[in-house]
Amino acid sequence: MKRFIQHEELARDSRFVRQDNAQSTALASLPDDVEMVVNVFEQFSPMIEASVRGTSAEPLFDAYGPGFALTILNEPLDPDAPAGLTRLLLRMHGIFVGELQALEGAARSLWDFPDAPWEFKMNMARQAWDEGRHVQIFEKLLSHLGGEVGMFPESTFLFECACSEDPAMRVAGVNRGLEGLACDVFRDMIKYAEKTGDEKMKQAVDYVLADELTHVRFGSEWVREFTKDDPEYLKRTQEYRRTVDKQFSFGGARSDREDAAIPIAWDDRLEAGFTEEELVDLAELSGSGPSKKTLIEAAKILRERHAAKKNASKSSPHEGVQS
Amino acid sequence: MSEQRMYPGMSPEEKTTFAPYSAFDIPADLRELTGRYDVEAMARRCRNFRYAEEWMMMLLGGWVATIPELPVKTGLGKIIWETAQAADVLGKRLPELRCGKKAVDASESANAAFATFIQSVCEPERPDLTIEKLAGVFDVLMPHLVDVYEQTMRETDQICDAPTIELLDEIVRKRRRHIAWGREVLDRLSEGEALRERRRVRVAKLNEELHASGGVTGTLGEPRGALN
């Protein structure tokens, strides 16, 4: 068995639908410019349409066009909002596949770094069990909400970004970048469950969040250990984590901005071992993407153009047929 | 109850009394101070066992991403952790067997042939080879380890080496559960003659290689009368 695998090689059963990661990558680096956001999404439109075909996201594409993800990602979860359940399921499915990739990342660290210290292997083995349980938990929560595995396409963007071939960067990416994002998302999910009185979801996600704090701590300790006595290596590792954090901010959807769909879980992150300085840095770099106003404006234009295109194809059914 | 006896102290003031027990109060300890393995031999065994457990943990970790069946991925998570714990307690036994404080992460293959056998178990990589992957671990390697651990527990000194017996006993208890789970999964995956045949072929090939290597301790073929 070879060391290191690419995200395209992650094995899935027939229920899963794979989404191209290019969309997530582009979203992570968009500027605060309406026209630019519209252009990028129009360019990706055929790819987005193909990836949602046959999934529960297909009606969202039909209704909102290629920018449907902008609406989903950039609005806080609200049970009373239109398509509130679909958006909740989309987020829950995203968490489920995120946990799956975290399981694969942690377990793979055991194989990819055979010469790592024994305590590192013990931590990764423990994390593999925890992530396996998290996959089971979110599969059950998905079902609890009326959803199912494979109802939305899976982007393997998290694995692609976080799974470096360097051990310090792997733990910086997976345990501090990905698991840090999990802290933010889960705190938000707990608040949502409190709001809707969903005790089952609240308790389950609270347990998962407790595990994630432990995983972030593993990351903080191993980054320190792997880079000790090598400030240059530590600097490169921190830069790598900043890049991952920027990508995992989804253009500002996860940030410390007032309009963020997923706020940074400041207290949980401090408890997990992030420093104030790191969190200030995270708030700054995650908030530098397009503003919510820009994204809403872009989503509106994309929706209008999508509707116009659909109407045009309806009114001229023989378009493209040579007379 | 017999009369209280005096404990023979240094002076009459220091003497304490105790109630003597009869032979029927506590069952006689029938264990004998004898075992097949001395300290050095048991330390070698622990290093050999740890080698197998550590590699099993690593290869299962490598496979999680390459196995498409979701319940297998998640089920392996717990087995990986319990395998890591097994390797960990075996390592922690080593300093107690006079191997030095730094020996806690010492793993050692009994011989080159067993190391090659482990690499053969690791070989399957493609997503369509779940049967071959699981058969190597749950039909061959794990049952072999359980057999050897049980034999070791029976043959080692029951009093002097009780700590090794205790830790192996706990590992075997969990291993039995892992084997039952793995075989249930394999039975489900191997429905149909062609798939069952794939499992049989894989098991036969690996068993042959395992026995040729002498197993985890390299002593499978040796006469049982030999000490250590």
XYZ file of C-alpha atoms in Angstrom:
551
model
C 0.000 0.000 0.000
C 1.456 3.343 -1.001
C 1.949 6.280 1.348
C -0.219 9.370 0.730
C -3.347 9.347 -1.368
C -5.081 12.072 -3.321
C -8.568 13.263 -2.442
C -9.917 11.760 -5.685
C -8.925 8.321 -4.365
C -11.146 8.439 -1.259
C -13.362 5.363 -1.613
C -17.142 5.798 -1.416
C -20.105 3.482 -1.803
C -22.680 3.929 -4.562
C -24.872 6.321 -2.560
C -22.332 9.140 -2.709
C -22.187 11.775 -5.456
C -18.824 13.501 -5.912
C -18.607 17.246 -6.507
C -15.680 18.965 -8.175
C -13.632 20.866 -5.580
C -12.900 23.743 -7.954
C -16.055 25.557 -6.828
C -15.037 25.501 -3.150
C -11.506 26.567 -4.045
C -12.803 29.507 -6.088
C -15.235 30.511 -3.334
C -12.394 30.592 -0.828
C -10.460 33.186 -2.815
C -13.179 35.468 -4.198
C -12.702 39.253 -3.937
C -15.373 41.651 -2.618
C -16.693 42.355 -6.100
C -20.226 41.483 -7.282
C -19.362 41.174 -10.962
C -16.387 38.940 -10.247
C -18.472 36.619 -8.026
C -21.190 36.407 -10.706
C -18.625 35.633 -13.421
C -16.988 32.849 -11.396
C -20.303 31.165 -10.637
C -21.533 31.448 -14.224
C -18.292 29.867 -15.353
C -18.821 26.968 -12.930
C -22.539 26.658 -13.721
C -22.332 23.504 -15.934
C -20.113 21.809 -13.343
C -22.435 22.757 -10.469
C -25.484 21.614 -12.414
C -23.871 18.245 -13.199
C -22.860 17.671 -9.570
C -26.351 18.316 -8.152
C -28.231 16.248 -10.744
C -30.266 13.516 -9.039
C -29.594 14.902 -5.544
C -31.772 16.956 -3.200
C -29.831 20.033 -4.292
C -31.278 19.825 -7.824
C -34.471 21.773 -6.882
C -32.272 24.438 -5.262
C -30.288 24.786 -8.487
C -33.538 24.990 -10.450
C -34.867 27.722 -8.190
C -31.733 29.783 -7.505
C -29.329 28.896 -10.308
C -25.595 28.250 -9.859
C -25.412 30.711 -6.941
C -27.683 28.649 -4.691
C -24.697 27.802 -2.490
C -24.188 31.505 -1.787
C -27.651 31.684 -0.288
C -27.131 28.451 1.672
C -23.690 29.278 2.969
C -24.145 32.886 3.823
C -27.393 32.902 5.726
C -27.516 31.781 9.354
C -29.705 28.710 9.862
C -33.275 29.770 10.517
C -36.046 27.184 10.956
C -38.650 29.703 9.773
C -36.808 30.818 6.623
C -37.920 29.554 3.185
C -36.318 26.159 2.437
C -35.131 26.147 6.074
C -35.185 22.353 6.342
C -33.345 21.853 3.051
C -30.655 24.235 4.194
C -30.376 22.473 7.546
C -30.071 19.111 5.778
C -27.466 20.499 3.392
C -25.395 21.685 6.332
C -25.892 18.408 8.225
C -24.830 16.430 5.150
C -21.796 18.688 4.776
C -20.834 17.976 8.393
C -21.359 14.252 7.850
C -18.968 14.121 4.875
C -16.564 16.428 6.750
C -16.434 13.914 9.607
C -15.879 11.134 7.102
C -12.895 12.959 5.627
C -11.589 13.734 9.130
C -11.769 9.983 9.901
C -9.836 9.251 6.735
C -7.287 11.988 7.455
C -6.611 10.849 11.033
C -6.506 7.144 10.165
C -4.320 7.812 7.152
C -1.781 9.607 9.397
C -1.060 6.222 10.998
C -0.006 4.804 7.649
C 1.524 7.887 6.058
C 3.928 8.620 8.943
C 5.262 5.232 10.137
C 8.263 6.786 11.879
C 6.265 9.294 13.923
C 6.541 9.075 17.736
C 4.396 6.442 19.412
C 2.315 8.986 21.342
C 1.422 10.663 18.042
C 0.173 7.341 16.703
C -1.851 6.797 19.885
C -3.489 10.217 19.468
C -4.282 9.588 15.800
C -5.682 6.123 16.589
C -7.923 7.626 19.257
C -9.015 10.321 16.828
C -9.835 7.663 14.211
C -12.246 6.047 16.667
C -13.771 9.412 17.622
C -14.255 10.436 13.991
C -15.767 7.025 13.198
C -18.316 7.642 15.971
C -18.939 11.159 14.659
C -19.749 9.751 11.217
C -22.236 7.382 12.874
C -23.702 10.235 14.964
C -24.219 12.559 11.992
C -25.621 9.753 9.848
C -28.225 9.253 12.599
C -28.880 12.984 12.987
C -29.304 13.262 9.218
C -31.876 10.510 9.380
C -33.477 12.148 12.480
C -34.083 15.261 10.353
C -35.507 13.242 7.441
C -32.372 13.181 5.307
C -30.144 10.409 3.993
C -26.569 9.711 2.949
C -25.869 10.891 -0.605
C -28.804 13.294 -0.803
C -26.345 16.090 -1.614
C -23.061 15.946 -3.514
C -19.836 15.562 -1.532
C -16.905 17.884 -1.992
C -13.610 16.382 -0.805
C -12.236 19.902 -0.459
C -11.566 19.470 3.282
C -9.323 16.418 2.760
C -7.622 18.050 -0.219
C -6.760 21.206 1.720
C -5.878 19.727 5.094
C -4.016 16.479 4.323
C -0.441 17.598 3.768
C 2.390 15.117 3.224
C 4.315 16.745 6.067
C 3.351 15.537 9.585
C 3.428 18.967 11.274
C 1.382 20.471 8.450
C -1.006 17.494 8.470
C -1.868 18.070 12.127
C -1.933 21.823 11.580
C -4.373 21.334 8.677
C -6.540 18.516 10.043
C -6.386 19.060 13.815
C -6.238 22.836 13.946
C -7.780 23.946 10.594
C -10.473 21.321 10.018
C -11.226 20.541 13.670
C -11.171 24.267 14.478
C -13.807 24.797 11.793
C -15.774 21.935 13.369
C -15.742 23.801 16.716
C -17.290 26.852 15.002
C -19.915 24.848 13.114
C -20.904 22.689 16.098
C -21.306 25.626 18.474
C -23.638 27.139 15.864
C -25.545 23.826 15.526
C -25.983 23.610 19.314
C -27.469 27.130 19.309
C -29.803 26.104 16.492
C -30.874 22.969 18.395
C -31.533 25.062 21.515
C -33.651 27.439 19.444
C -35.738 24.632 17.966
C -35.898 22.565 21.184
C -34.197 19.581 19.533
C -32.701 17.909 22.620
C -31.400 14.913 20.682
C -29.367 17.075 18.327
C -28.209 19.391 21.103
C -26.840 16.622 23.308
C -25.210 14.655 20.471
C -23.479 17.694 18.951
C -22.364 18.846 22.416
C -20.545 15.505 22.902
C -18.988 15.786 19.458
C -17.804 19.322 20.221
C -16.111 18.028 23.396
C -14.206 15.490 21.259
C -13.196 18.174 18.778
C -11.589 20.250 21.541
C -9.432 17.223 22.363
C -8.460 16.840 18.700
C -7.478 20.494 18.432
C -5.338 20.002 21.549
C -3.622 17.020 19.856
C -2.879 19.343 16.935
C -1.553 22.167 19.116
C 0.758 19.796 21.007
C 2.089 17.988 17.925
C 2.734 21.141 15.920
C 4.820 22.320 18.893
C 6.602 18.978 19.183
C 7.324 18.460 15.469
C 8.652 21.992 14.993
C 10.575 22.438 18.253
C 14.051 23.916 17.789
C 13.173 24.851 14.192
C 11.513 28.299 14.077
C 11.578 28.317 10.268
C 9.627 25.052 10.125
C 7.145 26.402 12.709
C 6.663 29.519 10.578
C 5.963 27.447 7.440
C 3.536 25.273 9.396
C 1.683 28.325 10.719
C 1.497 29.753 7.207
C 0.052 26.469 5.964
C -2.588 26.542 8.709
C -3.455 30.135 7.805
C -3.960 29.098 4.162
C -6.213 26.228 5.278
C -8.134 28.573 7.599
C -8.641 31.037 4.761
C -9.987 28.266 2.516
C -12.231 26.943 5.285
C -13.743 30.393 5.793
C -15.719 29.969 2.539
C -15.305 33.571 1.548
C -16.298 34.906 4.969
C -19.277 32.604 5.672
C -17.265 31.369 8.664
C -15.794 34.481 10.214
C -16.048 36.926 13.086
C -18.072 39.361 11.008
C -21.451 40.406 12.346
C -23.161 38.944 9.276
C -21.319 35.589 9.394
C -23.410 32.442 8.861
C -20.984 30.527 11.088
C -19.392 32.698 13.791
C -15.971 31.789 15.180
C -16.470 29.853 18.446
C -14.025 32.045 20.347
C -14.435 30.454 23.830
C -14.325 26.853 22.570
C -11.218 27.579 20.531
C -9.461 29.177 23.519
C -10.287 26.124 25.609
C -8.887 23.921 22.846
C -5.520 25.676 22.923
C -5.732 28.417 20.289
C -4.130 31.639 21.507
C -5.846 35.053 21.512
C -3.279 36.142 18.950
C -4.161 33.253 16.624
C -7.869 34.001 16.937
C -7.399 37.685 16.145
C -5.435 36.599 13.087
C -8.180 34.108 12.113
C -10.866 36.775 12.487
C -8.891 39.071 10.225
C -8.100 36.584 7.485
C -11.552 34.948 7.449
C -13.353 38.271 7.261
C -11.487 39.528 4.230
C -13.647 37.798 1.591
C -16.685 39.242 -0.160
C -19.162 40.931 2.165
C -22.586 39.443 2.736
C -24.049 42.361 0.778
C -21.848 41.483 -2.202
C -22.794 37.811 -2.063
C -26.524 38.529 -1.751
C -26.338 40.909 -4.683
C -24.404 38.318 -6.720
C -26.885 35.574 -5.766
C -29.778 37.836 -6.879
C -28.174 38.500 -10.287
C -27.376 34.807 -10.762
C -30.962 33.880 -9.887
C -32.403 36.430 -12.322
C -30.102 35.345 -15.149
C -30.881 31.687 -14.444
C -34.649 32.392 -14.559
C -34.255 34.400 -17.766
C -32.313 31.574 -19.364
C -34.983 29.056 -18.358
C -37.768 31.273 -19.718
C -35.880 31.782 -22.957
C -35.447 28.059 -23.485
C -39.179 27.522 -22.701
C -40.348 30.168 -25.171
C -38.175 28.888 -28.019
C -38.407 25.084 -27.818
C -36.840 24.640 -31.278
C -33.832 26.780 -30.529
C -30.744 25.293 -32.044
C -32.708 23.204 -34.594
C -31.769 24.075 -38.165
C -34.769 25.002 -40.329
C -11.614 -21.776 66.183
C -8.235 -22.582 67.682
C -6.661 -20.581 70.462
C -5.013 -17.238 69.647
C -1.297 -17.553 69.016
C 1.398 -14.988 69.785
C 3.380 -13.497 66.963
C 7.076 -13.971 67.692
C 8.257 -10.371 68.142
C 11.390 -8.956 69.745
C 10.055 -8.684 73.284
C 6.872 -9.707 75.161
C 5.535 -6.060 74.966
C 5.884 -5.970 71.217
C 4.119 -9.236 70.591
C 0.895 -8.981 68.631
C -1.830 -11.535 68.365
C -3.564 -12.850 65.277
C -6.315 -15.358 64.670
C -4.868 -18.303 62.746
C -6.963 -19.497 59.815
C -7.753 -23.098 59.144
C -6.867 -24.828 55.898
C -10.535 -24.548 54.897
C -10.812 -20.759 55.180
C -8.814 -19.977 52.017
C -8.509 -22.392 49.085
C -5.012 -23.718 48.657
C -2.959 -22.094 45.908
C -2.256 -25.024 43.597
C -0.271 -23.007 41.067
C 3.346 -24.008 40.677
C 6.313 -21.792 40.142
C 7.080 -22.926 36.661
C 6.682 -21.534 33.182
C 7.984 -22.079 29.692
C 9.406 -18.561 29.328
C 12.030 -16.756 31.353
C 12.148 -12.945 31.644
C 14.228 -12.502 28.506
C 12.062 -14.844 26.436
C 8.864 -13.124 27.573
C 10.322 -9.699 26.743
C 11.136 -10.971 23.255
C 7.567 -12.273 22.915
C 6.129 -8.917 23.984
C 8.269 -7.140 21.380
C 7.085 -9.636 18.745
C 3.434 -9.187 19.744
C 3.834 -5.426 19.747
C 5.278 -5.560 16.232
C 2.170 -7.358 14.961
C -0.230 -5.058 16.834
C 1.507 -1.873 15.711
C 1.543 -2.919 12.070
C -2.072 -4.007 12.257
C -3.031 -0.593 13.626
C -1.105 1.187 10.860
C -2.443 -0.899 7.993
C -6.054 -0.634 9.183
C -5.515 3.128 9.387
C -4.222 3.174 5.827
C -7.177 1.155 4.567
C -9.986 3.295 6.014
C -9.756 5.780 3.117
C -9.583 3.013 0.495
C -12.610 1.001 1.679
C -15.913 2.177 0.150
C -18.328 0.448 2.535
C -19.339 3.053 5.139
C -20.051 0.681 8.088
C -16.648 -0.935 7.541
C -14.891 2.444 7.629
C -16.597 3.461 10.870
C -16.283 0.005 12.455
C -12.547 -0.032 11.820
C -12.169 3.233 13.756
C -12.791 1.497 17.065
C -10.640 -1.516 16.165
C -7.758 0.808 15.267
C -7.987 2.443 18.701
C -8.185 -0.874 20.564
C -5.255 -2.217 18.536
C -3.236 0.875 19.465
C -4.097 0.254 23.122
C -2.954 -3.373 22.792
C 0.399 -2.271 21.341
C 0.651 0.348 24.079
C 0.181 -2.038 27.030
C 2.590 -4.545 25.488
C 5.156 -1.750 25.199
C 4.593 -0.668 28.780
C 5.291 -4.221 29.951
C 8.783 -4.129 28.418
C 10.480 -1.911 31.032
C 8.970 -4.210 33.667
C 10.777 -7.093 31.960
C 14.170 -5.453 32.361
C 14.296 -3.886 28.869
C 14.933 -0.344 30.090
C 12.636 2.677 30.405
C 13.000 3.598 26.752
C 11.728 0.220 25.542
C 8.032 1.236 25.665
C 7.840 1.648 21.897
C 10.116 -1.253 20.967
C 8.634 -3.552 18.345
C 10.520 -6.419 16.774
C 9.585 -8.941 14.127
C 10.506 -12.504 15.101
C 12.211 -12.918 11.737
C 12.350 -11.489 8.218
C 9.732 -13.951 6.981
C 7.099 -12.698 9.450
C 7.874 -9.097 8.427
C 7.338 -10.154 4.788
C 4.081 -11.855 5.771
C 2.861 -8.584 7.362
C 3.688 -6.738 4.130
C 1.618 -9.311 2.224
C -1.329 -8.609 4.545
C -0.886 -4.872 3.782
C -0.767 -5.361 0.000
C -4.398 -4.905 -1.156
C -5.056 -1.265 -1.890
C -7.806 -0.845 -4.504
C -11.362 -0.050 -3.327
C -12.712 -3.274 -4.861
C -10.502 -5.431 -2.612
C -12.300 -5.124 0.732
C -12.649 -8.932 0.935
C -8.906 -9.442 0.495
C -8.123 -6.705 3.025
C -10.452 -7.969 5.745
C -9.736 -11.676 5.174
C -6.033 -11.047 5.796
C -6.732 -9.434 9.155
C -9.882 -11.118 10.485
C -9.466 -14.637 9.050
C -5.697 -15.007 9.349
C -3.661 -12.520 11.401
C -6.032 -11.843 14.326
C -7.028 -15.493 14.919
C -3.340 -16.419 14.817
C -2.523 -13.782 17.439
C -5.367 -14.969 19.677
C -4.067 -18.561 19.462
C -0.529 -17.525 20.351
C -1.637 -15.167 23.140
C -3.757 -17.923 24.703
C -0.938 -20.413 24.448
C 1.424 -17.888 26.028
C -1.019 -17.295 28.905
C -1.268 -21.048 29.530
C 2.450 -21.703 29.353
C 3.984 -18.785 31.199
C 4.520 -18.771 34.966
C 1.076 -18.066 36.438
C 2.421 -16.188 39.456
C 5.715 -14.632 38.371
C 4.375 -13.481 34.984
C 0.796 -12.681 36.034
C 1.003 -9.073 34.695
C 1.618 -10.405 31.153
C -1.280 -12.827 31.556
C -3.571 -10.015 32.669
C -2.789 -7.785 29.709
C -3.002 -10.602 27.157
C -6.307 -11.708 28.658
C -7.761 -8.238 28.086
C -6.404 -8.084 24.524
C -7.851 -11.529 23.703
C -11.271 -10.521 25.074
C -11.424 -7.582 22.659
C -9.863 -9.526 19.793
C -12.641 -12.113 19.939
C -15.168 -9.316 19.460
C -13.148 -7.894 16.551
C -12.920 -11.278 14.854
C -16.675 -11.864 15.239
C -17.383 -8.431 13.722
C -14.891 -8.873 10.878
C -16.211 -12.298 9.963
C -19.788 -11.088 9.976
C -18.795 -8.293 7.596
C -16.862 -10.756 5.426
C -19.818 -13.149 5.304
C -22.021 -10.296 4.074
C -19.469 -9.124 1.524
C -18.756 -12.644 0.270
C -22.262 -13.580 -0.820
C -22.002 -15.760 -3.919
C -19.562 -18.524 -4.780
C -17.121 -16.347 -6.728
C -16.706 -13.937 -3.796
C -16.397 -16.785 -1.289
C -13.691 -18.260 -3.474
C -11.780 -14.959 -3.421
C -11.862 -15.080 0.382
C -10.727 -18.738 0.464
C -7.850 -18.117 -1.938
C -6.651 -15.125 0.051
C -6.847 -17.005 3.372
C -5.030 -20.067 1.984
C -2.211 -17.975 0.512
C -1.665 -15.968 3.688
C -1.924 -18.986 5.992
C 0.769 -20.717 3.989
C 3.027 -17.675 4.277
C 2.261 -17.302 7.991
C 3.129 -20.899 8.821
C 6.288 -20.795 6.722
C 7.412 -17.769 8.750
C 6.838 -19.503 12.077
C 4.156 -16.965 13.038
C 4.410 -13.912 15.279
C 7.060 -15.511 17.524
C 8.769 -17.456 14.728
C 8.353 -20.682 16.691
C 5.196 -22.254 15.229
C 7.012 -25.262 13.816
C 9.266 -25.903 16.790
C 8.651 -28.836 19.160
C 6.622 -27.719 22.190
C 9.011 -29.452 24.581
C 11.716 -26.840 23.987
C 11.926 -24.158 26.660
C 11.681 -20.459 25.732
